[in-house]
Amino acid sequence: MIGIGRGSAFDYSRSFWLIATQKRSHVGRETQISTIQKVQPKSFAMAESLEQMPKSDTIRLRERHIGQSCKLFYKSNPLKIVRAERQYMYDERNNRYLDCINNVAHVGHCHPDVVRAGQEQMALLSTNNRFLHDNLVICASRLTSLLPEPLFVCFLVNSGSEANDLALRLAQAHTKNKDVITLDHAYHGHLTTIIDISPYKFNKPNGTGKKDWVHVAPCPDVYRGKYRASDCNGEDLGVKYADDVKQICKDIKAKGRGLCAYIAESLISVGGQILPPQNYFRNVYRHVREAGGVCIADEVQVGFGRVGTHMWAFQMYGEDVVPDIVTMGKPMGNGHPVAAVVTTPEIARSFRDTGIEYFNTYGGNPVSCAVANAVMEVIERESLQENALKVGRHLIMELEKLAKRRKIIGDVRGVGLFVGIELVRDRIKKIPATAEAKHVVSRMKENKILISSDGPDNNVLKLKPPMVFTIDNVNHLVSVLDEILKEVDIDFDEEPETTTTIIKATISSIEVDRGTVMNNGNPLLVRAN
């Protein structure tokens, strides 16, 4: 096989396509990948060759055959992406877009070592985990070596939703209870059991509503939440938010019920790129365990070195902050469906003692494990956690500078390559600039930069790029963002009554009110207010 060696350096300086050809041996009916060709995409015609049909036909067939609840980015003019590499995605006309939101392509789109690992194993064997295979135990061993004791029992699954569903089953088996504490605005996946603990979903206008065994604690947002840094007067907001969880534990007990689990992302993503206060998880975990529950850290979106300082986001809060169950997914396969749950031997034994076998047809298959192993190797070999630290620090620093020029920026918050920019029409009243955020996302796309917005008011620009993001990428991103924010910036006086929105461009796709509408020293945990 002609390929790229496991330890070899790879030149990303030129765009290329890897085109694998197959050679079938009729004797033994074996299939092998015999060649990998580098093809330089020189023209629009070559980009078109990756299409199986014109974009208009793709849209027509999607509208006919794909469920309407499956939404597209940029609905009015959706992108048709035909290939990608590193931090770039390419459409059918060979336009290149800087990807600032794809936290799935963790080590870069189509990393050749990850692609090769999957190709080679697929050509050998793909089966379930009821057979012995080295890839499975190597994956579990390597994964758990990245976590603190006593987290060293692993279950392999296919998605973050599956991982969180299994985490709940483990917690229920261990505690014999059902009541769960979740955070307001939280999202943990799309399975029915997980939608039940995701206010982001069940609180929608046509949502299922909150079940009586689900208890919602305030999101520990110190900018817009129940307890705010601007009003704290020196109080420890981590303790205050944790006390709300403590009260929920007491309320559950008062009803004669027991607590099963507390689940939260270590950094809240869909809820608005939120960084909980430093002492929050330390106190919450203590309250939950005193109430007999287990602590689940959802690292599906934020794990595998994205925070820069640590491999896992929960580790930012201190060595004594160790969950009982950790779930992970998205970046683990770099685009391949693989995820995991890691827990303690004690909790795993409780699950075993139910007498119900846990079997997952594709969970832990050799191909998925080969891909996950390759991802972990690339993170280490290419020092991507360190890159997230360096580039993330530069990104936050540049956004802080931008916030001084663009008054529509109410808050900059982030750590590593997990960053949120909250847009407001009024810095004092914190009126969400929802329409303006929508406009910015659309205009950034026109400038070949992909970002998105989220949060309860959909006014937080979120940045979660592949871990190969560079300083030059940051400078380009911030420069373009600066120009676009001019179009929706606000005049700002100390008196909120005089705050107005400035419209410097023709905006036809959104409605923006033109009248009166209105740190700590760690450089990685910064808020620009």
XYZ file of C-alpha atoms in Angstrom:
529
model
C 0.000 0.000 0.000
C 1.202 3.464 -0.857
C 0.307 5.842 1.929
C 1.436 8.247 4.574
C 3.530 6.804 7.374
C 2.276 6.922 10.934
C 5.114 9.077 12.183
C 5.812 11.117 9.075
C 5.366 14.869 8.840
C 2.617 15.902 6.440
C 2.730 18.967 4.221
C -0.580 20.807 4.353
C 0.744 23.781 2.382
C -1.177 22.773 -0.741
C -4.755 21.631 -1.123
C -5.178 18.074 -2.295
C -7.679 15.309 -2.567
C -6.995 11.763 -1.509
C -8.589 9.473 -4.042
C -8.488 5.847 -3.015
C -8.781 3.153 -5.655
C -9.648 -0.420 -4.872
C -8.151 -3.568 -6.292
C -10.155 -6.752 -5.879
C -8.518 -10.137 -5.740
C -10.944 -12.728 -7.065
C -8.996 -15.383 -5.195
C -10.193 -15.066 -1.625
C -12.390 -12.090 -2.590
C -10.138 -9.717 -0.686
C -10.355 -5.967 -1.107
C -7.346 -3.743 -0.597
C -6.767 -0.041 -1.016
C -3.954 -0.170 -3.528
C -3.195 3.458 -4.266
C -3.718 6.885 -2.834
C -3.310 9.680 -5.350
C -2.646 13.327 -4.591
C -4.748 15.447 -6.900
C -4.300 19.221 -6.938
C -7.693 20.995 -7.232
C -6.832 23.590 -9.845
C -10.192 24.580 -11.206
C -13.889 25.046 -10.708
C -14.387 22.116 -13.094
C -12.477 19.804 -10.769
C -14.596 20.921 -7.845
C -17.692 20.218 -9.913
C -16.397 16.701 -10.503
C -16.988 15.963 -6.819
C -20.688 16.672 -7.274
C -23.012 13.876 -8.286
C -25.657 16.393 -9.344
C -26.155 20.169 -9.558
C -26.816 22.021 -6.312
C -30.401 22.741 -7.358
C -31.065 19.001 -7.659
C -29.448 18.348 -4.296
C -31.769 20.913 -2.704
C -34.812 19.485 -4.477
C -34.069 15.908 -3.426
C -33.289 16.958 0.127
C -36.598 18.792 0.401
C -38.404 15.716 -0.891
C -36.651 12.912 0.987
C -35.013 14.333 4.123
C -37.182 15.104 7.135
C -37.963 18.799 7.461
C -36.892 18.754 11.106
C -33.312 18.203 9.867
C -32.227 21.824 9.543
C -29.569 23.389 7.337
C -27.080 26.102 8.128
C -27.805 29.263 6.103
C -31.302 28.168 5.084
C -31.877 30.911 2.493
C -28.704 29.996 0.616
C -27.277 26.761 2.029
C -23.718 25.738 1.393
C -22.961 22.614 -0.586
C -19.677 21.361 0.830
C -17.859 18.783 -1.287
C -14.503 18.463 0.467
C -12.468 19.769 3.367
C -8.971 19.760 4.826
C -7.529 21.069 8.057
C -9.537 24.182 9.035
C -10.999 24.774 5.566
C -14.139 23.597 3.784
C -14.764 23.877 0.029
C -18.033 24.242 -1.840
C -18.951 22.884 -5.263
C -17.427 25.956 -6.917
C -14.120 25.439 -5.088
C -14.670 28.437 -2.792
C -12.690 28.029 0.416
C -14.306 28.757 3.798
C -12.503 29.143 7.108
C -14.281 26.772 9.490
C -14.615 28.341 12.946
C -17.427 26.174 14.318
C -16.613 22.551 13.535
C -15.530 21.014 16.811
C -16.000 17.565 15.266
C -13.051 17.835 12.859
C -10.877 18.148 15.939
C -7.440 17.436 14.444
C -8.382 19.031 11.133
C -10.726 17.882 8.407
C -9.621 14.676 6.685
C -6.355 14.333 8.573
C -4.412 11.789 6.474
C -3.311 9.665 9.440
C -6.877 9.370 10.691
C -8.180 8.618 7.194
C -5.488 6.000 6.669
C -6.201 4.301 9.998
C -9.859 3.900 9.083
C -9.115 2.757 5.533
C -6.606 0.137 6.610
C -8.797 -1.341 9.326
C -11.907 -1.311 7.133
C -9.973 -3.351 4.567
C -9.127 -5.927 7.260
C -12.097 -6.326 9.579
C -15.097 -4.595 11.047
C -17.114 -6.574 13.561
C -18.674 -6.210 17.000
C -16.881 -6.192 20.341
C -17.920 -9.719 21.341
C -14.694 -10.851 19.705
C -11.294 -10.014 21.130
C -9.502 -7.270 19.220
C -6.429 -5.240 20.100
C -7.869 -1.966 18.809
C -10.602 -1.979 21.456
C -8.349 -2.526 24.454
C -5.698 -0.129 23.136
C -8.361 2.553 22.681
C -9.828 2.034 26.158
C -6.395 1.905 27.779
C -5.153 5.034 26.052
C -8.361 6.917 26.702
C -8.487 6.121 30.405
C -4.791 6.956 30.794
C -5.786 10.556 30.033
C -8.215 10.652 32.975
C -7.623 10.786 36.737
C -8.211 7.833 39.042
C -10.540 6.055 39.572
C -11.949 6.664 36.074
C -10.673 3.647 34.162
C -13.658 1.525 33.080
C -14.742 2.290 29.527
C -17.821 1.680 27.367
C -17.540 2.480 23.638
C -20.614 3.823 21.834
C -21.365 5.727 18.624
C -22.430 9.246 19.601
C -22.568 11.735 22.420
C -26.305 11.146 22.735
C -25.713 7.423 23.247
C -22.955 8.213 25.729
C -25.199 10.433 27.856
C -28.039 7.923 27.686
C -25.715 5.182 28.946
C -24.360 7.499 31.645
C -27.894 7.911 32.999
C -28.396 4.144 32.976
C -25.165 3.675 34.915
C -26.208 6.289 37.458
C -29.654 4.752 37.895
C -28.201 1.275 38.356
C -25.768 2.558 40.971
C -28.087 4.788 43.003
C -31.409 2.978 42.393
C -32.899 6.461 41.968
C -34.274 8.366 38.967
C -34.306 12.083 39.849
C -31.781 14.086 37.818
C -30.501 17.649 38.186
C -29.672 19.436 34.941
C -28.891 23.045 34.037
C -31.200 25.577 32.466
C -30.637 25.875 28.691
C -28.650 22.591 28.711
C -28.497 20.247 25.731
C -27.157 16.697 26.079
C -28.404 14.916 22.953
C -31.351 13.838 20.821
C -32.485 10.515 22.339
C -35.793 10.618 24.205
C -34.160 10.057 27.592
C -31.685 12.850 26.903
C -34.234 15.319 25.544
C -35.992 14.792 28.883
C -32.962 16.317 30.655
C -32.282 19.007 28.043
C -34.254 22.226 28.722
C -32.881 23.568 25.428
C -35.184 21.005 23.778
C -38.077 20.301 26.133
C -38.738 24.004 26.759
C -39.303 24.738 23.062
C -42.813 26.058 22.220
C -43.898 22.565 21.138
C -41.554 20.723 23.477
C -42.489 17.895 25.807
C -42.074 19.986 28.951
C -40.251 19.073 32.134
C -40.842 15.658 33.708
C -41.405 15.517 37.468
C -38.135 13.620 37.996
C -36.119 16.350 36.251
C -34.905 19.319 38.293
C -33.475 22.393 36.566
C -30.750 24.415 38.286
C -29.797 27.914 37.091
C -27.098 28.034 34.434
C -23.963 29.393 36.173
C -23.692 32.379 33.828
C -22.033 35.301 35.627
C -22.748 37.747 32.777
C -26.496 37.313 32.212
C -27.545 34.705 34.764
C -29.301 34.752 38.122
C -26.124 35.906 39.895
C -23.975 38.349 37.922
C -20.390 39.490 38.295
C -21.567 43.077 37.863
C -23.741 42.757 40.990
C -21.755 40.353 43.165
C -19.993 42.801 45.533
C -17.184 40.340 46.126
C -19.411 37.317 46.696
C -18.241 33.896 45.474
C -20.640 33.272 42.606
C -19.528 29.660 42.336
C -20.784 29.076 45.876
C -24.039 30.965 45.221
C -24.872 28.979 42.092
C -23.868 25.731 43.833
C -26.179 26.565 46.738
C -29.111 26.426 44.324
C -28.140 22.837 43.505
C -27.865 22.126 47.231
C -31.414 23.393 47.729
C -32.706 21.160 44.933
C -31.069 18.182 46.661
C -32.911 19.117 49.865
C -36.212 19.478 48.010
C -35.842 16.020 46.456
C -35.176 14.502 49.869
C -38.148 16.350 51.379
C -40.399 14.617 48.849
C -39.143 11.242 50.039
C -37.175 10.645 46.850
C -33.505 10.034 46.150
C -31.100 11.760 43.782
C -29.767 9.799 40.838
C -27.382 12.240 39.179
C -26.295 15.754 38.407
C -25.255 16.228 34.775
C -23.591 19.257 33.204
C -21.170 20.142 30.465
C -17.888 21.247 31.990
C -18.250 24.327 29.777
C -21.809 25.084 28.719
C -21.914 25.228 24.927
C -25.442 25.506 23.504
C -26.380 27.571 26.560
C -24.127 30.367 25.292
C -20.452 29.370 25.628
C -20.597 29.737 29.405
C -17.625 29.393 31.766
C -18.913 28.454 35.235
C -17.249 30.219 38.196
C -14.124 28.536 39.507
C -15.647 27.123 42.720
C -18.900 25.994 41.154
C -18.226 22.340 40.331
C -16.193 21.739 43.482
C -19.185 22.698 45.616
C -21.831 21.140 43.385
C -20.093 17.756 43.333
C -19.883 17.812 47.132
C -23.589 18.626 47.531
C -24.624 15.973 45.010
C -22.550 13.233 46.607
C -23.801 14.124 50.075
C -27.310 13.634 48.672
C -26.389 10.182 47.340
C -26.163 11.115 43.662
C -23.399 10.708 41.110
C -21.732 13.478 39.099
C -21.691 13.253 35.295
C -19.354 15.489 33.295
C -20.486 15.904 29.688
C -17.262 16.477 27.724
C -18.803 15.654 24.349
C -18.158 19.120 22.904
C -15.300 20.408 25.036
C -12.966 17.471 25.681
C -9.745 16.204 24.099
C -7.582 19.254 24.772
C -9.810 22.015 23.418
C -9.403 24.118 26.581
C -5.627 24.161 26.107
C -4.607 23.973 29.747
C -5.939 20.441 30.225
C -7.132 17.445 28.257
C -10.595 17.672 29.843
C -12.483 20.822 30.724
C -13.491 19.575 34.192
C -9.790 19.528 35.117
C -9.689 23.339 34.927
C -11.530 23.571 38.220
C -8.932 21.804 40.350
C -7.461 18.372 40.983
C -10.181 17.643 43.538
C -12.931 18.079 40.929
C -13.293 14.542 39.581
C -16.648 13.347 38.208
C -17.998 9.829 38.681
C -18.855 9.447 34.997
C -17.389 11.233 31.959
C -19.026 11.213 28.536
C -17.221 12.091 25.320
C -17.959 12.049 21.613
C -17.762 14.481 18.664
C -13.975 15.115 18.390
C -13.104 11.552 19.370
C -13.574 10.309 15.800
C -12.744 13.480 13.859
C -15.899 12.954 11.798
C -16.241 9.204 12.323
C -19.083 8.129 14.668
C -17.405 7.033 17.878
C -17.971 8.055 21.494
C -17.343 6.736 24.987
C -18.398 6.633 28.618
C -15.727 6.306 31.292
C -16.617 5.558 34.893
C -15.379 3.977 38.112
C -15.137 0.226 38.801
C -17.740 0.598 41.541
C -20.358 2.113 39.236
C -19.510 -0.383 36.480
C -20.093 -3.248 38.947
C -23.489 -1.852 39.877
C -24.403 -1.848 36.186
C -23.139 -5.420 35.779
C -25.146 -6.536 38.797
C -28.402 -5.595 37.069
C -27.888 -8.794 35.094
C -28.606 -7.035 31.810
C -25.857 -7.327 29.216
C -24.825 -4.104 27.533
C -24.339 -4.749 23.826
C -23.955 -2.107 21.151
C -23.684 -3.424 17.589
C -21.133 -0.863 16.428
C -19.827 0.369 19.762
C -16.157 -0.531 20.061
C -15.831 -1.986 16.560
C -12.231 -2.230 15.265
C -12.646 0.521 12.654
C -14.021 3.073 15.104
C -11.329 2.206 17.627
C -8.603 2.523 14.981
C -9.888 5.989 14.111
C -10.096 7.066 17.760
C -6.588 5.760 18.407
C -5.284 7.754 15.452
C -7.002 10.922 16.703
C -5.383 10.595 20.128
C -1.996 9.965 18.517
C -2.310 13.083 16.347
C -3.347 15.271 19.299
C -0.194 14.224 21.132
C 2.257 14.139 18.226
C 1.205 17.492 16.752
C 0.885 19.172 20.181
C -2.652 20.298 19.421
C -3.564 20.899 23.052
C -0.630 23.288 23.277
C -1.752 24.912 20.030
C -5.215 25.477 21.505
C -3.581 27.166 24.485
C -1.417 29.488 22.386
C -3.903 30.326 19.643
C -6.797 30.570 22.088
C -4.927 33.079 24.227
C -4.263 35.195 21.135
C -7.892 34.918 20.006
C -9.289 36.127 23.324
C -6.741 38.945 23.503
C -7.704 40.186 20.027
C -11.411 39.935 20.803
C -10.890 41.952 23.981
C -9.306 44.678 21.861
C -12.219 44.464 19.441
C -14.707 44.830 22.306
C -13.162 48.207 23.138
C -13.942 49.431 19.612
C -17.289 47.735 19.015
C -19.754 48.572 21.766
C -22.209 45.961 20.546
C -19.924 43.374 22.159
C -21.210 42.949 25.691
C -19.036 40.045 26.771
C -16.076 38.045 25.528
C -15.608 34.741 27.314
C -13.570 31.710 26.554
C -10.776 29.311 27.232
C -8.512 27.729 24.632
C -10.426 27.283 21.390
C -13.842 27.538 23.056
C -14.954 31.167 22.808
C -18.211 33.116 22.936
C -18.910 36.722 21.927
C -22.182 38.030 23.342
C -23.782 40.833 21.339
C -26.043 43.336 23.087
C -27.965 46.457 22.059
C -27.297 47.999 25.434
C -24.340 47.197 27.669
C -26.118 48.329 30.822
C -29.452 46.597 30.281
C -27.779 43.739 28.386
C -30.543 43.721 25.768
C -29.750 40.753 23.472
C -28.754 41.718 19.926
C -30.369 38.661 18.357
C -31.092 40.057 14.891
C -27.659 41.632 14.749
C -26.030 38.295 15.588
C -27.963 36.665 12.763
C -26.763 39.374 10.401
C -23.143 38.937 11.482
C -23.265 35.167 10.921
C -24.683 35.684 7.428
C -22.164 38.373 6.492
C -19.251 36.319 7.788
C -20.351 33.513 5.484
C -20.355 35.966 2.577
C -16.758 36.690 3.534
C -15.939 32.955 3.520
C -15.802 32.521 7.297
C -18.163 30.092 9.012
C -19.391 30.931 12.504
C -22.741 30.428 14.231
C -24.817 31.884 17.039
C -26.349 30.251 20.085
C -27.482 30.882 23.637
C -30.988 31.335 25.098
C -31.419 34.544 23.071
C -29.370 33.344 20.087
C -27.124 36.390 20.436
C -23.818 34.700 21.269
C -21.356 34.210 18.419
C -19.636 30.908 19.090
C -16.172 29.903 17.966
C -15.064 26.268 18.238
C -12.681 25.746 15.318
C -10.590 22.680 14.538
C -7.551 22.432 16.813
C -5.194 23.221 13.929
C -6.402 26.837 13.898
C -3.505 29.287 13.561
C -2.519 32.779 14.673
C -2.991 33.956 11.081
C -6.502 32.479 11.090
C -7.274 34.450 14.256
C -6.011 37.700 12.779
C -8.062 37.203 9.618
C -11.184 36.241 11.575
C -11.000 39.252 13.889
C -10.228 41.661 11.044
C -13.285 40.568 9.056
C -15.468 40.488 12.168
C -14.399 44.041 12.984
C -15.575 45.304 9.597
C -18.902 43.479 9.804
C -19.616 44.643 13.351
C -19.373 48.216 12.047
C -22.624 47.526 10.205
C -24.572 46.851 13.395
C -22.576 48.668 16.073
C -24.182 50.881 18.697
C -23.576 54.396 19.950
C -23.020 54.084 23.661
C -23.330 56.619 26.444
C -23.456 55.936 30.149
C -27.191 56.657 30.052
C -28.915 53.624 28.497
C -31.791 55.772 27.174
C -29.449 57.255 24.580
C -28.201 53.943 23.247
C -29.031 53.483 19.562
C -28.190 50.963 16.899
C -26.102 52.258 13.998
C -26.964 50.793 10.620
C -24.114 51.308 8.171
C -25.196 48.751 5.617
C -28.345 47.735 3.820
C -29.805 44.865 5.786
C -32.737 43.260 4.022
C -32.773 39.828 5.614
C -33.225 40.897 9.255
C -34.993 43.502 11.326
C -32.848 45.766 13.480
C -34.304 48.524 15.657
C -32.948 51.838 14.402
C -34.221 53.876 17.334
C -33.829 53.855 21.071
C -33.690 50.173 22.096
C -32.598 50.397 24.827
C -10.877 38.925 36.231
C -9.210 37.403 37.420
C -5.567 37.605 36.162
C -5.683 34.331 34.242
C -5.420 35.270 30.572
C -7.383 32.177 29.554
C -10.448 32.885 31.683
C -11.190 36.398 30.534
C -14.335 38.493 30.394
C -14.385 41.799 28.557
C -17.459 43.681 29.772
